[in-house]
Structures are given as C-alpha cells and as structure tokens.
Tab-separated table of C-alpha atoms and ligand atoms in Angstrom:
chain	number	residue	atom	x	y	z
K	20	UNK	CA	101.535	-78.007	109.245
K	21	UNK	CA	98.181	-76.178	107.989
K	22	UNK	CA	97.537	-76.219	104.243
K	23	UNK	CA	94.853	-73.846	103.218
K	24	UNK	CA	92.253	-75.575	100.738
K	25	UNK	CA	92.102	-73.243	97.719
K	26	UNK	CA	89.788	-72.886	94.754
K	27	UNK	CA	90.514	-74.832	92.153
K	28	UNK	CA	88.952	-73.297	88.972
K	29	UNK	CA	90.660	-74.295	85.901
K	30	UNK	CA	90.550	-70.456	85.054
K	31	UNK	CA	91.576	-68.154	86.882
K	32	UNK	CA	89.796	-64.022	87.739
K	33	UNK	CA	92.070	-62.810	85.031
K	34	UNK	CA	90.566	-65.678	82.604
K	35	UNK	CA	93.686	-67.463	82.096
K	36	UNK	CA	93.695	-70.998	82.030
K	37	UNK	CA	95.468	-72.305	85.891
K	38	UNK	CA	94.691	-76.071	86.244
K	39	UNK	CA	93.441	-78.640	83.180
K	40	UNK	CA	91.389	-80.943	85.081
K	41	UNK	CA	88.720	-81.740	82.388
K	42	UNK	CA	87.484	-80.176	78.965
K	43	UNK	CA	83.721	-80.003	80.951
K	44	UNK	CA	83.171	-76.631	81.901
K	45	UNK	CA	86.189	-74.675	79.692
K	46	UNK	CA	84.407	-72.613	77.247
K	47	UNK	CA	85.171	-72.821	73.253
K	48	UNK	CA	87.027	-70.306	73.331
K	49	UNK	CA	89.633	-71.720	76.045
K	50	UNK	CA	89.916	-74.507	73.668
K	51	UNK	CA	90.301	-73.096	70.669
K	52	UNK	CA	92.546	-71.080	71.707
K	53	UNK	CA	94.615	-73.811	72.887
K	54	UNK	CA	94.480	-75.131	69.250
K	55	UNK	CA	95.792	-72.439	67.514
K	56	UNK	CA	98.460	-71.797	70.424
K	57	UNK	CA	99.261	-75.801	69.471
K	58	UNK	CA	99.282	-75.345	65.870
K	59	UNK	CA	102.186	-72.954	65.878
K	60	UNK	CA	104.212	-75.550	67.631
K	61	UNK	CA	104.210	-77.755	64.749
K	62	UNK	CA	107.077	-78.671	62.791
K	63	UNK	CA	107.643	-80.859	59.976
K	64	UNK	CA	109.450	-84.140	61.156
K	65	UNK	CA	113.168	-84.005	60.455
K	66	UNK	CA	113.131	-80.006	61.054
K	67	UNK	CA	114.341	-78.478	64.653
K	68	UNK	CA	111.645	-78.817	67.278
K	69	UNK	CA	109.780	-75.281	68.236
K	70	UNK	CA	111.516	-73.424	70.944
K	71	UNK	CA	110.135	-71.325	73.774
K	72	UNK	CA	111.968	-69.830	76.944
K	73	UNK	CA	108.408	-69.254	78.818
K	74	UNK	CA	109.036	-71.686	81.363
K	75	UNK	CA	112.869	-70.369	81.949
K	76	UNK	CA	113.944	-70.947	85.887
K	77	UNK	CA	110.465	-73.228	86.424
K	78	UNK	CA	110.039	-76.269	87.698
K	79	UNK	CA	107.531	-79.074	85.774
K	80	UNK	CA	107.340	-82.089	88.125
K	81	UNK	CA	105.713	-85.340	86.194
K	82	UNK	CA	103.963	-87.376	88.727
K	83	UNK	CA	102.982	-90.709	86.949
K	84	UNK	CA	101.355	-92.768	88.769
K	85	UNK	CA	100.019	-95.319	85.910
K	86	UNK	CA	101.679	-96.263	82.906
K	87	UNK	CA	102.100	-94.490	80.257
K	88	UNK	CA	104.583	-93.717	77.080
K	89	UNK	CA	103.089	-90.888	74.808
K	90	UNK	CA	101.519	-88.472	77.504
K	91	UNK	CA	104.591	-88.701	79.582
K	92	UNK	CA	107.005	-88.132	77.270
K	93	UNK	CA	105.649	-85.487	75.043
K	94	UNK	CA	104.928	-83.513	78.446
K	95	UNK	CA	108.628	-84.315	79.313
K	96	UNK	CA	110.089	-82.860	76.047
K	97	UNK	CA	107.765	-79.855	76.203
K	98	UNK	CA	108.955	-78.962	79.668
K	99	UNK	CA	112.419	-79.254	77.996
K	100	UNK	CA	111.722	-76.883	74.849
K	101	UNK	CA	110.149	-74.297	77.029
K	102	UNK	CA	113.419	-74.283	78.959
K	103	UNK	CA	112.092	-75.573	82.761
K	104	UNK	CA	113.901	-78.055	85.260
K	105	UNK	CA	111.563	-81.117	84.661
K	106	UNK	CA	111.652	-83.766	87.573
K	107	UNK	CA	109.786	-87.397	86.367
K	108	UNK	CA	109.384	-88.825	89.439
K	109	UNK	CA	110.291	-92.355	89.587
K	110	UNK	CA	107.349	-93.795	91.521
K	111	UNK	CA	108.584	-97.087	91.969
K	112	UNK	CA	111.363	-95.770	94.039
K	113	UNK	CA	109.266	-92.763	95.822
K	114	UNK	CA	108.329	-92.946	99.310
K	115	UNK	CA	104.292	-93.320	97.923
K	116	UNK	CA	105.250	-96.931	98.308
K	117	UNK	CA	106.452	-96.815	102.286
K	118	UNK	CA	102.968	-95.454	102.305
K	119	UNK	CA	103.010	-91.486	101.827
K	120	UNK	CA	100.129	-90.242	100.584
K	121	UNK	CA	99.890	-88.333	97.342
K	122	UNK	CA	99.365	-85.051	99.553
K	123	UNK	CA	102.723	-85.107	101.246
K	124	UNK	CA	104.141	-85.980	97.786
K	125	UNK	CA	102.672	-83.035	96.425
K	126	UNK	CA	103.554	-81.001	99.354
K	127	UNK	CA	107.027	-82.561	99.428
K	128	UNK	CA	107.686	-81.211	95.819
K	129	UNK	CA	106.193	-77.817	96.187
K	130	UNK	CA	108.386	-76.730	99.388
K	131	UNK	CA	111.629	-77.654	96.051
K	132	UNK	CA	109.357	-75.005	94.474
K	133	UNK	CA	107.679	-77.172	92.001
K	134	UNK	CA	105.584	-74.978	89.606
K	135	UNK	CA	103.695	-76.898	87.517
K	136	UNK	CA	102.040	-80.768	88.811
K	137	UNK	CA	101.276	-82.902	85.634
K	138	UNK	CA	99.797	-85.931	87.404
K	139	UNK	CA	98.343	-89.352	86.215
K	140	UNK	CA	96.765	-91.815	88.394
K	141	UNK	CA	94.239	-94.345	88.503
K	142	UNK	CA	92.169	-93.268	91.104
K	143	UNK	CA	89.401	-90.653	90.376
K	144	UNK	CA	89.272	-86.990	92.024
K	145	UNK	CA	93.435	-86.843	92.315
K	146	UNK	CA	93.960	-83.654	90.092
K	147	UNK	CA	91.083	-82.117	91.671
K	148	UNK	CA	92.104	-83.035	94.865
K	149	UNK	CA	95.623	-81.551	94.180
K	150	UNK	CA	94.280	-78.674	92.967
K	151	UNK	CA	92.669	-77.811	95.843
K	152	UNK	CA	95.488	-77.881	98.016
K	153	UNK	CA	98.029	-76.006	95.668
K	154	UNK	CA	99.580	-72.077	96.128
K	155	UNK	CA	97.894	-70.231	93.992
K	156	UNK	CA	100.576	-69.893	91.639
K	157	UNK	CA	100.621	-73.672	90.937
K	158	UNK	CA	99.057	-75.585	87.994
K	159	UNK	CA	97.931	-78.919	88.123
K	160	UNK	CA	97.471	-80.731	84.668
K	161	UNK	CA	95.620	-83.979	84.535
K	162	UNK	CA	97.803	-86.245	82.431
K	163	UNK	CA	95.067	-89.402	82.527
K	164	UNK	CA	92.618	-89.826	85.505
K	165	UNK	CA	91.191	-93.150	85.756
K	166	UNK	CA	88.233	-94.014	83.166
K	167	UNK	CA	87.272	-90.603	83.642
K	168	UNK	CA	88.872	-88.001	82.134
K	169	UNK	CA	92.293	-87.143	80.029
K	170	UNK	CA	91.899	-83.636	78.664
K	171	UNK	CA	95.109	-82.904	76.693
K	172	UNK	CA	94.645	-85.906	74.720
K	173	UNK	CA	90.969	-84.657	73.828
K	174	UNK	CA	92.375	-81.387	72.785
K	175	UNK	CA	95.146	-83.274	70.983
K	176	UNK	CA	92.341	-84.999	68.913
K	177	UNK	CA	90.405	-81.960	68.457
K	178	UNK	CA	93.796	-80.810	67.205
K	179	UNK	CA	93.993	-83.829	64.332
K	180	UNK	CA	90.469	-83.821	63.446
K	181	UNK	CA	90.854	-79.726	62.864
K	182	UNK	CA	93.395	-80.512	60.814
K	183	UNK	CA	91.887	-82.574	58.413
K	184	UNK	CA	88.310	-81.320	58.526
K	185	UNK	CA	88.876	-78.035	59.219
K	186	UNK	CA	85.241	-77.974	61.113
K	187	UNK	CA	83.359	-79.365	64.157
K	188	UNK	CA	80.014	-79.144	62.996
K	189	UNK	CA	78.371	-81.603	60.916
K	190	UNK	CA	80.872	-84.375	61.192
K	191	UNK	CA	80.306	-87.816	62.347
K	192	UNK	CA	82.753	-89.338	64.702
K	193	UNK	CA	82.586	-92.706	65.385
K	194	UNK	CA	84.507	-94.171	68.350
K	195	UNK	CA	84.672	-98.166	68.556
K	196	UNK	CA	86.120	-100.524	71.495
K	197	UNK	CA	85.661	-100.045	75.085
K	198	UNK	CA	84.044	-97.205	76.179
K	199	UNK	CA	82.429	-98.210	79.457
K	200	UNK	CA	86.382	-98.085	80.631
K	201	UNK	CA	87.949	-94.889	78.217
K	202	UNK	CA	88.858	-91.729	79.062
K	203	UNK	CA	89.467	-90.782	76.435
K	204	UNK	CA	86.321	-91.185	74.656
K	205	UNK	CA	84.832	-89.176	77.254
K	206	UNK	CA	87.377	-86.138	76.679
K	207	UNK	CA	86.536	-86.119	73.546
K	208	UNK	CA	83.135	-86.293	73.293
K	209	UNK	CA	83.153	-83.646	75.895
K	210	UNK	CA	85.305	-81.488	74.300
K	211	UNK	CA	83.191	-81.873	70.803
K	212	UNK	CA	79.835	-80.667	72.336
K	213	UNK	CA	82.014	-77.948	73.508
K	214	UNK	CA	83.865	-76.645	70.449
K	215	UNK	CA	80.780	-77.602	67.837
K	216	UNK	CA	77.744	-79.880	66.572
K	217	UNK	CA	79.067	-83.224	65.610
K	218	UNK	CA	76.972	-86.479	65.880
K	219	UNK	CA	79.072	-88.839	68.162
K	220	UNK	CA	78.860	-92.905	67.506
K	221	UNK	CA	79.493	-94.575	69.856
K	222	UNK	CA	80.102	-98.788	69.056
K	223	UNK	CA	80.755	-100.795	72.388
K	224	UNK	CA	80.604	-104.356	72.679
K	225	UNK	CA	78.060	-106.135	75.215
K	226	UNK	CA	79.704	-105.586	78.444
K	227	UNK	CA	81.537	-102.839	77.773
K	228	UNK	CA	78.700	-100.337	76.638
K	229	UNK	CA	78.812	-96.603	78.537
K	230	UNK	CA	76.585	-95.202	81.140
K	231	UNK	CA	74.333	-93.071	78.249
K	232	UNK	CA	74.259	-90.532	81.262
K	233	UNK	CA	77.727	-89.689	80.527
K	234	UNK	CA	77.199	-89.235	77.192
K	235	UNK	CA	74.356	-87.027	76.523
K	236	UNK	CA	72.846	-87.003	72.570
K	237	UNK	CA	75.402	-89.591	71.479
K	238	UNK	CA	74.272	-92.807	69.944
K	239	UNK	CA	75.355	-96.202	71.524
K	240	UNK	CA	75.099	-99.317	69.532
K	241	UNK	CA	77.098	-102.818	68.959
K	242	UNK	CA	76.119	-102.218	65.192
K	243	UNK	CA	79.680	-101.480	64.058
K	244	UNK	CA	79.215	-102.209	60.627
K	245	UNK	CA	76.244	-99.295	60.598
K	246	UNK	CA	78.159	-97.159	62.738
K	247	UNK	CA	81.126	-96.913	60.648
K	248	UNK	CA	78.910	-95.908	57.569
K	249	UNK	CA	79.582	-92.581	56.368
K	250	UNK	CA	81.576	-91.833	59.200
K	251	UNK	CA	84.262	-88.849	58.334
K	252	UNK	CA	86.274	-89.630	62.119
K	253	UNK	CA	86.705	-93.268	63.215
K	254	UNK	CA	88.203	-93.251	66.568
K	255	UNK	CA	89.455	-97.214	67.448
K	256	UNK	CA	90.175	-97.972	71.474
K	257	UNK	CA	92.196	-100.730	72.868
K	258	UNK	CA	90.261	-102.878	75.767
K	259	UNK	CA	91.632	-101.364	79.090
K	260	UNK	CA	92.180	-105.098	80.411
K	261	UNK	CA	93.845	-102.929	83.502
K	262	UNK	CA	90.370	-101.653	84.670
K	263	UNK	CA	88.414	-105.366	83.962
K	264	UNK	CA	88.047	-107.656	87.013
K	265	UNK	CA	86.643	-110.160	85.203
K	266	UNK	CA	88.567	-111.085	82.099
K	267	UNK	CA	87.011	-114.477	81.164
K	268	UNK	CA	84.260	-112.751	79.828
K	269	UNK	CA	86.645	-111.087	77.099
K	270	UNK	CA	86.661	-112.254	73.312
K	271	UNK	CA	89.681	-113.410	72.361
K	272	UNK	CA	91.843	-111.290	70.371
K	273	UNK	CA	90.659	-113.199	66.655
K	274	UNK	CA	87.355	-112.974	68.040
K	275	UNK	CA	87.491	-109.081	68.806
K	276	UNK	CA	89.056	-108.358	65.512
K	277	UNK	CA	86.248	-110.489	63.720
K	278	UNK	CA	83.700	-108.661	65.746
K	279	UNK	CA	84.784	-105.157	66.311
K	280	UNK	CA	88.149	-104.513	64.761
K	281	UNK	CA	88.783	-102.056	62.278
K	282	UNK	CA	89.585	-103.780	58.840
K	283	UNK	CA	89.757	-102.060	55.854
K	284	UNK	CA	86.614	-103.913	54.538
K	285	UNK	CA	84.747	-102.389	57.706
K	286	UNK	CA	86.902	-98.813	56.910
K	287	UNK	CA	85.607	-98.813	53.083
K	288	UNK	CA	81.861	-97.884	54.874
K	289	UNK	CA	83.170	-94.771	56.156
K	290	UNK	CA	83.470	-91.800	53.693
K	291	UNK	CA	86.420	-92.223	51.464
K	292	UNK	CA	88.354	-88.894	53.037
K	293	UNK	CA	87.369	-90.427	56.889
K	294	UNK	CA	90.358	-90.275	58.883
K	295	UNK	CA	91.486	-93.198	61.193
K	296	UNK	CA	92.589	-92.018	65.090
K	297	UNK	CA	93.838	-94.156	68.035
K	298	UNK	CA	95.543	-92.483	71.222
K	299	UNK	CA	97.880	-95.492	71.521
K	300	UNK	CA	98.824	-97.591	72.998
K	301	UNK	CA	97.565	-100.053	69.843
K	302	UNK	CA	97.039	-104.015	69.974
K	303	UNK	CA	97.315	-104.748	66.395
K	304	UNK	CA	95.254	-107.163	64.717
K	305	UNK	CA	92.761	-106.747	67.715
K	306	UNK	CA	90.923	-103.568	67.898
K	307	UNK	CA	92.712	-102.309	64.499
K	308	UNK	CA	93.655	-104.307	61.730
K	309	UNK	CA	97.651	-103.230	60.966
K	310	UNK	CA	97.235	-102.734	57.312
K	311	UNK	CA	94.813	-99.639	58.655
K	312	UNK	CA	96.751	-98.663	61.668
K	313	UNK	CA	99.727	-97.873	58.527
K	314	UNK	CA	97.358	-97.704	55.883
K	315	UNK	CA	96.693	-93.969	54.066
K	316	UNK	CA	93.750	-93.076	56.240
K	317	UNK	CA	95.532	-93.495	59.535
K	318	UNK	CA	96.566	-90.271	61.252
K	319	UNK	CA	97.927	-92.192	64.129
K	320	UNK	CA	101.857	-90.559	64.443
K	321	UNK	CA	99.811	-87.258	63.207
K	322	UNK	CA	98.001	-87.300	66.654
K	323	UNK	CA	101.274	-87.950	68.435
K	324	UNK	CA	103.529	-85.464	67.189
K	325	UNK	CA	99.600	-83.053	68.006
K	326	UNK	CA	99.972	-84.336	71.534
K	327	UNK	CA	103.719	-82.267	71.863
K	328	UNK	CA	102.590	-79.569	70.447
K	329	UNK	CA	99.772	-79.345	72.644
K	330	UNK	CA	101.207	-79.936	75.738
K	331	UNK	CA	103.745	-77.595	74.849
K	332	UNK	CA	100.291	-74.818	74.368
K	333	UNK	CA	99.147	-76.178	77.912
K	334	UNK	CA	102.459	-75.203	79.762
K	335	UNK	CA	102.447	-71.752	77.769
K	336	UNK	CA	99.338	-70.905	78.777
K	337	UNK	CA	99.364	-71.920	82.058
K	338	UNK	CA	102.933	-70.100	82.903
K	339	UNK	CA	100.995	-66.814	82.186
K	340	UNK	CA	99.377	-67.377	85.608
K	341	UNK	CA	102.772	-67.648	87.735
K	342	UNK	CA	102.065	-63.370	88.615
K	343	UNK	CA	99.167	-65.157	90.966
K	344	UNK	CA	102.469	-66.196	93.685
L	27	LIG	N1	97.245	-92.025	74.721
L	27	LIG	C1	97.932	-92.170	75.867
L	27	LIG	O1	97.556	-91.630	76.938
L	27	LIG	O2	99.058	-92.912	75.736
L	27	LIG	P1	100.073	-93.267	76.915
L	27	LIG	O3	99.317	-94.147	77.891
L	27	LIG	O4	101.225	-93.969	76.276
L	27	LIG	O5	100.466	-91.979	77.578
C-alpha cells in the first residue's frame, strides 16, 4: 500500500480552515472568526444545547491517546449536536497496544471513511504527522500534543477572556504554575500575540521556568506576588507531574500553595474586575486555593461550557472543506 504524503496547511487554497494543528501561523482573522462562530453556540445552562446538522452522514473519530476529561468530551458532544457518527476509540483495547503504529490506526479508520481525526497524544509532531498523510478531504484537529501545543483550548480562553474584557490589547495576563511543561500556556500566549497587544506574565517556579525562546516579549519571573499586581487575567496551571522524571525535587502540595498558589490574599493584587482561568484539571489547595477556584472571580465552568462551543465552531468550519474529496 502507497500513501501519498500531502500538504498539510491548516488552511486550505480556498482559505478555509482544514487541519488545527497550532494557533502559530493562523492569522487574526482565522481566529476571530472562530470566536464569533463559538459565541453563537452559547446557551444559558439549563436551556437546550445549540443544534447544527453540518456534520449530517460524517464521521468524527476521537483518537485519545492521553488522558483527558474536558477536551474529549466537549469534542464528543459537539460531534453529536452537529449530527455525525462519532467513534471514541478505546485505546486501551486498540490494536496500538499489539504494537500498530498510529499510521495504520489512522489509515485503518479512514478506509471506515473517517472524516474528521481529533487526536491527543503525548508525543510531539503526531497531528502534523497525520496531517500529512490524510485525503485531502480529511481534518486533523490537535486535541493536546505533548507540552507543546493545544489550540482549541487557547481559542477557548481567548473565548472567556473576550468575554469579559471585550479586548486583547492592553491587558495583562498573568499565567502561574508550570510552564516549562504546559501547553497550554503556550497556545495561549501564541494565540494573544496573534489576535492583539497584551503583556504576558509569566510566574514559574525554579525548575520549572520556560525556554524564553518560546516565548518571545513575555516576562518570566518567580515573583508571583509582583506578577499578580494589577493583573486583569490570572491564568493558574496544575504541575504536569506526568511529564517530570524527577519528582523529588517537587514542593509539596502545602509548600506549593504557600509559594505559588493562588489565594485570595495573593488575588486581592490583581485589579478588582481580574478574572481567574484554569483549563482543568484543578488540584485544589495546591496551585489554587478552593475558596478562589468557586470564589466570584473564577470563570472556571465559564471556560468549559467556551470549550463546547468552540469545538463545536472548529467542526463547522472545518466541514466546509469536505468539497476538497
Ligand atoms: N484542559 C484540558 O485539556 O482538560 P482535559 O485534560 O480534561 O481534556
């Protein structure tokens, strides 16, 4: 069997979005557009979920390959409202474990006409790699890639912090907690510089501290306390103990709190209308105090039910691009 290697630009000649690989590269208006397709998927909690036949007699085929409850699920229910077959492969039970490679997998699942690839793994290049080896028609969507890049929740942020600021320039946007190891500090910040002129903050603890490389104009400092002041964003990460080798270096959890939690002492610095973010999954008590994970400022289940309504804006977009078959 010959598979051709294809092109894998995340837009396509007609300049509709095909793969979501990264927010690097996509222009503002991509991801603004995104937005605004996300923000009329909203509903108010209790109300009937938005509705959408786009994806009628398509095929959405999860592939994750790392843990996950948010991204998966809110990409599973999207499928669903947009009216596709969704598949969630069970990768415990796949044949990846008698040692297929993710190729045939993919491969596999696109000769059952699998349309759309939303893929998470913990090795670097995967979507790319997919992406390369797709029919045209296909659309790969990177659901979490390693400590390098997970672009829906960095739109789903852009999303909350829209919301509440109504701006991207001129903020400041603190993010706090491990970001030598987070993707998702580095989708955001990416997709910041993209849509706008925000100063990004950027509080790591010694070990733990970003290459500045990958974070061009942001400031990096252990200075929480003088971080946090004035912020209008505070973005709190969990330690990605997953991606550590060597965990006896780690604080303990009182320690970390102490240190570099958010408390609501440390969150009366900020600006009194700063919102608090976290993708999840939270430790309590360790990065975030709970009283401020539930507390007024949080927008915590905000970005959630954003992360829906943007995936459900992904799929939509992409499915324009099925003509390309
Ligand atoms: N934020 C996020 O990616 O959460 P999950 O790991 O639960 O998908």
């Amino acid at each position: 069997m010959d598979h051709e290697a294809f092109d894998y630009e995340q837009v396509d000649a007609q300049g509709r979005l095909r793969h979501l690989l990264k927010l690097r590269g996509l222009d503002a208006s991509v991801i603004l557009d995104l937005l605004t397709r996300a923000q009329g998927y909203i509903r108010p909690i209790g109300h009937a979920p938005a509705r959408d036949d786009c994806l009628a007699g398509r095929t959405v085929a999860n592939l994750f390959f790392e843990a996950s409850t948010r991204t998966r699920a809110s990409f599973e229910l999207a499928a669903k409202r947009m009216s596709a077959d969704v598949l969630n492969l069970d990768v415990n039970m796949s044949s990846r474990i008698k040692g297929e490679s993710i190729l045939d997998t993919i491969y596999t699942l696109q000769a059952m006409q699998a349309d759309i690839f939303v893929v998470r793994d913990a090795s670097a290049g995967i979507p790319e790699l997919i992406a390369t080896k797709v029919e045209p028609h296909i659309s790969v969507l990177n659901a979490g890639e390693s400590d390098i890049s997970h672009p829906t929740q960095g739109l789903l942020d852009l999303l909350t912090i829209r919301q509440h600021k109504s701006t991207f320039d001129g903020l400041a946007v603190t993010i706090i907690g491990d970001i030598a190891h987070s993707r998702v500090a580095r989708s955001l910040t990416e997709g910041l510089r993209i849509v706008g002129d925000s100063e990004v903050r950027l509080v790591a603890p010694s070990g733990l501290e970003p290459d500045p490389d990958d974070y061009p104009g942001a400031i990096i400092t252990d200075d929480i306390d003088e971080a946090i002041a004035g912020s209008d964003v505070l973005v709190t990460l969990r330690i990605q103990r997953e991606r550590i080798k060597e965990k006896s270096s780690l604080m303990t959890s009182h320690e970390y709190l102490k240190r570099y939690g958010l408390t609501e002492a440390r969150l009366a610095r900020a600006r009194p209308d700063a919102i608090v973010m976290h993708p999840g999954p939270m430790n309590r008590d360790v990065e975030i105090a709970s009283s401020v994970a539930d507390g007024p400022q949080s927008v915590i289940t905000q970005q959630v039910s954003n992360g829906l309504a943007v995936r459900m804006a992904i799929l939509a977009a992409v499915s324009a691009g099925f003509d390309r078959a």
